[in-house]
mmCIF file of C-alpha atoms in Angstrom:
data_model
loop_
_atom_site.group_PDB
_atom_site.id
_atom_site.type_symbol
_atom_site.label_atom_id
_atom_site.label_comp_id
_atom_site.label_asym_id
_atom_site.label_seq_id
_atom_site.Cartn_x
_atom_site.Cartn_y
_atom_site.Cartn_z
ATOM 1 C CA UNK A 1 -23.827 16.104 -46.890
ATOM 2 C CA UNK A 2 -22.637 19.099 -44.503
ATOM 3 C CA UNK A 3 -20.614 18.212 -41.644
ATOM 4 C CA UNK A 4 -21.882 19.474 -38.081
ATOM 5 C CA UNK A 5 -19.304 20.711 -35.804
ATOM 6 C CA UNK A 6 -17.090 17.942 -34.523
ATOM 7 C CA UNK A 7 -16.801 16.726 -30.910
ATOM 8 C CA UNK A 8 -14.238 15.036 -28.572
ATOM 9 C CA UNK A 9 -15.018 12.122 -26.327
ATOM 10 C CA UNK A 10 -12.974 9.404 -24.553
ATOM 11 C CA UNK A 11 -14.603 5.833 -23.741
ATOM 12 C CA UNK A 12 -13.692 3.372 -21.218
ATOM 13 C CA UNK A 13 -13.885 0.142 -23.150
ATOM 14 C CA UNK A 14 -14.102 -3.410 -20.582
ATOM 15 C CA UNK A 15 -12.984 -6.444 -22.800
ATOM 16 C CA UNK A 16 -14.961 -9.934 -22.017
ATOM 17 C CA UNK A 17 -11.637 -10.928 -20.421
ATOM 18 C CA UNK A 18 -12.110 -8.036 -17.561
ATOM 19 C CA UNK A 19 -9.150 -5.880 -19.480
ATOM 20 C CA UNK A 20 -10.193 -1.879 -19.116
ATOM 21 C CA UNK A 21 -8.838 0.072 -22.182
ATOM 22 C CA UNK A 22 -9.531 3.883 -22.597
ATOM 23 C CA UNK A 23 -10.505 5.518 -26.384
ATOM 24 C CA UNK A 24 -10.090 9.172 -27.015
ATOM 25 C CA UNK A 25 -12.180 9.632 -30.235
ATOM 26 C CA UNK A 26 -12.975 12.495 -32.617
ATOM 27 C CA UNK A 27 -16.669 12.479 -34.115
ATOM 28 C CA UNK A 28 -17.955 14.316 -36.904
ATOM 29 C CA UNK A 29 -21.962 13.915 -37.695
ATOM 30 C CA UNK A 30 -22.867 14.481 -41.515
ATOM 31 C CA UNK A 31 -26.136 15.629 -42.154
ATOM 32 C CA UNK A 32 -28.162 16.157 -45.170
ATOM 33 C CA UNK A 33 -31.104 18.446 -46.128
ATOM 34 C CA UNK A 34 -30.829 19.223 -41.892
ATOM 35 C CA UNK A 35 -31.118 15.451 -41.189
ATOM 36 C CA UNK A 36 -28.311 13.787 -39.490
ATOM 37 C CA UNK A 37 -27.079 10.925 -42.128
ATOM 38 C CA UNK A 38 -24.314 9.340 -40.512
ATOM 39 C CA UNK A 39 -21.541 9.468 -38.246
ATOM 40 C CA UNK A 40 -17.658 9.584 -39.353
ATOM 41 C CA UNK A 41 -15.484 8.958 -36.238
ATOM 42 C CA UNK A 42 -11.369 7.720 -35.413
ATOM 43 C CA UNK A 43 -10.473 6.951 -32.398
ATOM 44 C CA UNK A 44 -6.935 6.240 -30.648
ATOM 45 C CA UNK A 45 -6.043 3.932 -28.032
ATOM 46 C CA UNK A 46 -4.864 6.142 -25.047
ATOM 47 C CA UNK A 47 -5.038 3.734 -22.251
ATOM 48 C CA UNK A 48 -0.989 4.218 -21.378
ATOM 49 C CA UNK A 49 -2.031 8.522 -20.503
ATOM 50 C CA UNK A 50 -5.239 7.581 -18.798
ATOM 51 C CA UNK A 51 -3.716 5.219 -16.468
ATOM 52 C CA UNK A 52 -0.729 7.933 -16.261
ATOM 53 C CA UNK A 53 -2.926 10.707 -15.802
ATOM 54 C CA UNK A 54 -5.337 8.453 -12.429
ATOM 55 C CA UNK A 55 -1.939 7.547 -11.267
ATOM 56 C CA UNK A 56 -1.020 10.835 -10.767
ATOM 57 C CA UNK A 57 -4.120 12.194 -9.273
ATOM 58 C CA UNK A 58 -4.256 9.151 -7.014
ATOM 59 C CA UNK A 59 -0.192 10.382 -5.521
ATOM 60 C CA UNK A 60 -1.455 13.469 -5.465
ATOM 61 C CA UNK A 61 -4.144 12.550 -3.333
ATOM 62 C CA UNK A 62 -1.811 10.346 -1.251
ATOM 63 C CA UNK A 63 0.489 13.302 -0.715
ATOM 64 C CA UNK A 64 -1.995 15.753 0.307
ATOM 65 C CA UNK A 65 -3.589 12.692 2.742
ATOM 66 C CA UNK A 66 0.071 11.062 3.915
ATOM 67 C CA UNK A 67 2.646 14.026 4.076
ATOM 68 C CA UNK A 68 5.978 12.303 5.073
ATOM 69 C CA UNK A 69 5.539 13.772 8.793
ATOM 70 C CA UNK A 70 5.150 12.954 12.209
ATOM 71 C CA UNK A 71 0.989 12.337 11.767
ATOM 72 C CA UNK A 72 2.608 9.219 9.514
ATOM 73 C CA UNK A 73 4.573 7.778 12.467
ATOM 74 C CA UNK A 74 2.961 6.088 15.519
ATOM 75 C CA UNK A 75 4.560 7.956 18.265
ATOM 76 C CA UNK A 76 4.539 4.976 20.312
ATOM 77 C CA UNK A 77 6.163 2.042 18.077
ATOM 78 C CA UNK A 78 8.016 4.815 15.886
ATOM 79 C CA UNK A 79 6.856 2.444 12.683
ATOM 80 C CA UNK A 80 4.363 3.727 9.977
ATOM 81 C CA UNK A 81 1.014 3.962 11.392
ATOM 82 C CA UNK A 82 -1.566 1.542 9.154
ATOM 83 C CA UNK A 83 -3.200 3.909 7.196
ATOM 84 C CA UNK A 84 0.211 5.160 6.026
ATOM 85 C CA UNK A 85 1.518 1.378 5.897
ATOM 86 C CA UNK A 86 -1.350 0.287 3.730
ATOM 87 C CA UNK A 87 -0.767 2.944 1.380
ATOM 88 C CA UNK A 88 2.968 1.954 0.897
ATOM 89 C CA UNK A 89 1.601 -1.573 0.430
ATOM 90 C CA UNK A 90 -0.635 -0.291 -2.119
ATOM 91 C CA UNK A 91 2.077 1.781 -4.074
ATOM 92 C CA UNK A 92 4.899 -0.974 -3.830
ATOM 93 C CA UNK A 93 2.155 -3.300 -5.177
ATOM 94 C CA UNK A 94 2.052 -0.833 -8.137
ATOM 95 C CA UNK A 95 5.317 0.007 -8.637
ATOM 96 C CA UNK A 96 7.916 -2.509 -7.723
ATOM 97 C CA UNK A 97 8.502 -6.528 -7.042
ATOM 98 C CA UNK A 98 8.829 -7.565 -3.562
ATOM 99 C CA UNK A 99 6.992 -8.924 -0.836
ATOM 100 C CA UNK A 100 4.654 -8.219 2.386
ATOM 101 C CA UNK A 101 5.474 -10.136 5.931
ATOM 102 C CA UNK A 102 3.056 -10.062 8.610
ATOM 103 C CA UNK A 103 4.039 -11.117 12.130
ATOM 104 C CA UNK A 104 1.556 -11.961 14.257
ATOM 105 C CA UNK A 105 2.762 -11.127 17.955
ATOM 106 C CA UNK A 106 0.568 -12.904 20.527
ATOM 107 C CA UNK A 107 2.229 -14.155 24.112
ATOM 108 C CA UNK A 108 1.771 -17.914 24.559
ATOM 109 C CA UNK A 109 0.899 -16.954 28.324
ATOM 110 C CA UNK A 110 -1.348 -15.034 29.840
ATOM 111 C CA UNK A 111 -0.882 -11.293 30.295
ATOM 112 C CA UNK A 112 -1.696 -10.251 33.410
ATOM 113 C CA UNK A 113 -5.080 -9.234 34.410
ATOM 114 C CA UNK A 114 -4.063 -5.694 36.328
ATOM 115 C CA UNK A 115 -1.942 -5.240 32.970
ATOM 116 C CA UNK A 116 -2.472 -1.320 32.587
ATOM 117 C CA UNK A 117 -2.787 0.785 29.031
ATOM 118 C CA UNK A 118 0.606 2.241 29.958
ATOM 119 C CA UNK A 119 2.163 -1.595 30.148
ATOM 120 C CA UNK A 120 0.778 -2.808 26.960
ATOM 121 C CA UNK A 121 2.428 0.564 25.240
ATOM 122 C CA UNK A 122 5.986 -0.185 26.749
ATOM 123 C CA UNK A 123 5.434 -3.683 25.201
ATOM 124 C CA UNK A 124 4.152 -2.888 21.990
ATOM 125 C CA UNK A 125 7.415 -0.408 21.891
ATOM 126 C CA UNK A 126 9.870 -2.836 22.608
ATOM 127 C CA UNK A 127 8.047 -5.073 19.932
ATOM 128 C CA UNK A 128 8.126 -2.063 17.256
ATOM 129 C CA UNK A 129 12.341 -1.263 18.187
ATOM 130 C CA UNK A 130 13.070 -5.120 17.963
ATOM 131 C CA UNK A 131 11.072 -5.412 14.533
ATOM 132 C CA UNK A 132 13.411 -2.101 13.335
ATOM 133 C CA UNK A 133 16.507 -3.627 14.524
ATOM 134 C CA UNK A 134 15.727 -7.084 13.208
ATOM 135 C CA UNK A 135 14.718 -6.083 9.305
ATOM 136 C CA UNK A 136 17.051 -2.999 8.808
ATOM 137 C CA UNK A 137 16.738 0.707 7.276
ATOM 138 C CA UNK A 138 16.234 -0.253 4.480
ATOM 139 C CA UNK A 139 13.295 -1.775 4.555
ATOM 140 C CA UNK A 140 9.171 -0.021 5.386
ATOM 141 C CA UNK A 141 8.267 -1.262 8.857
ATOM 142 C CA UNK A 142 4.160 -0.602 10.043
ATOM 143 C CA UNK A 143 1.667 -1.595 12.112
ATOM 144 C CA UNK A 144 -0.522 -3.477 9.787
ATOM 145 C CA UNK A 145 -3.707 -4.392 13.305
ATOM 146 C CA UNK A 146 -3.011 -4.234 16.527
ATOM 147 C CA UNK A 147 -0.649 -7.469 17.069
ATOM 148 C CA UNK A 148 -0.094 -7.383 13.880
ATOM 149 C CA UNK A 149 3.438 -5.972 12.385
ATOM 150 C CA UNK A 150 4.075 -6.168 9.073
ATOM 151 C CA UNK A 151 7.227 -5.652 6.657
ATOM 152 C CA UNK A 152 7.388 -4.334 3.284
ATOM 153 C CA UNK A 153 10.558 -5.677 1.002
ATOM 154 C CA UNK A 154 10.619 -4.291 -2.184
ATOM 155 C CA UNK A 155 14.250 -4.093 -3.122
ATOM 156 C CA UNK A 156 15.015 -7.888 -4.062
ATOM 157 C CA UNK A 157 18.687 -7.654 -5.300
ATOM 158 C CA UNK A 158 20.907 -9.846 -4.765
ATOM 159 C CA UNK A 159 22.138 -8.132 -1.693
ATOM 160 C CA UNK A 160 18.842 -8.215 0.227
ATOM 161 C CA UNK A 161 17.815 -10.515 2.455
ATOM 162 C CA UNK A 162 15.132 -13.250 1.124
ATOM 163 C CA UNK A 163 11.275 -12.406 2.651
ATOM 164 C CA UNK A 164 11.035 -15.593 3.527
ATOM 165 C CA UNK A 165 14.559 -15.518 5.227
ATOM 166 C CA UNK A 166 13.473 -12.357 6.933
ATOM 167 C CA UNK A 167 10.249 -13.786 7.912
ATOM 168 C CA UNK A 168 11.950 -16.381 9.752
ATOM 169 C CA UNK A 169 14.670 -14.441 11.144
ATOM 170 C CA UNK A 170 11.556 -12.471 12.548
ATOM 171 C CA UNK A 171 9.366 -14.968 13.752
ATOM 172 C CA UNK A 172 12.772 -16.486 15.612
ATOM 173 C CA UNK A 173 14.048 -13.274 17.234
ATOM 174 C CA UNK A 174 10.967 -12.457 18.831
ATOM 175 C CA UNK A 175 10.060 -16.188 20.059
ATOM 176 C CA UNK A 176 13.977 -16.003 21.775
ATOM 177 C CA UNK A 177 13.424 -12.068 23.360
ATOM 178 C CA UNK A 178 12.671 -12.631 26.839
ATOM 179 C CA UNK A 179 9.762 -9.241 27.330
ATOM 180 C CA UNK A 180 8.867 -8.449 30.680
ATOM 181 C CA UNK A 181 5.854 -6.775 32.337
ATOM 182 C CA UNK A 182 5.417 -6.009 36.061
ATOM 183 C CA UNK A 183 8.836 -7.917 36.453
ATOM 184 C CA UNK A 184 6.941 -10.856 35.075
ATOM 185 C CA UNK A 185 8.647 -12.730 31.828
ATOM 186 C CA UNK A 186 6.215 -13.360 28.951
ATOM 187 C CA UNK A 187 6.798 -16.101 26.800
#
């Protein structure tokens, strides 16, 4: 048997259970009389540097996409615009515990007909410097939909405020803020 020049290949192996692995393997074909005979092949397990190396190409990506600039803040709210906020969702998701609350901010009364673009930016500000003073620095604050505001907690030490305390401390503050349009409260 005479060996034919080797090769290098990596698989991506999916279990029955869903699992994805990755196999980098080395393969030799023997051959005899010019005929291939057989196969002799060893592979290694190298799942841990494949998901290291699409990790890396995926913040990569992300920094290239999301600098840490102004284009990532809404100019209005001065919180994370969504794309940005989504992406930090995505990477604490990855990367660290915590926990994701949405507050949904909808008046219980009307808003005024006549209410102009200029009038629903004043009040989505005040909503977006409330929601900053309420959670903290510490915390990622973003616009997750229109009406929608969402808060990322990943640091849960023993020092940081429960989500769900948060959530409610949220949900609270805003329902007692008195915000005005046209001189006219909303509740």
């Amino acid at each position: 048997m005479e060996p034919v020049p080797s090769g290098k290949v990596t698989f991506r192996a999916v279990r029955p259970h869903g699992g994805v692995y990755y196999v980098h393997c080395h393969l030799e074909i023997l051959t005899m009389a010019g005929r291939s005979s057989g196969i002799f092949a060893s592979g290694q397990d190298v799942t841990a540097l494949e998901r290291a190396r699409q990790e890396s190409r995926r913040l990569a990506t992300r920094n290239a996409m999301l600098c840490s600039d102004v284009a990532a803040e809404d100019l209005l709210t001065r919180l994370h615009t969504r794309d940005y906020f989504t992406d930090e969702v995505d990477r604490g998701r990855r990367t660290a515990d915590g926990a994701l609350v949405v507050v949904a901010t909808e008046p219980t009364t009307r808003l005024p007909v006549d209410l102009a673009d200029e009038d629903r930016d004043r009040l989505a500000a005040a909503i977006g410097e409330l929601l900053r003073a309420v959670s903290g620095a510490e915390v990622t604050c973003g616009l997750a939909d229109p009406g929608l505001w969402g808060v990322l907690v990943t640091r849960l030490d023993e020092r940081a405020e429960a989500p769900k305390f948060l959530a409610a401390r949220l949900v609270d503050t805003l329902r007692r803020h008195l915000f005005s349009v046209h001189q006219e409260t909303l509740a």
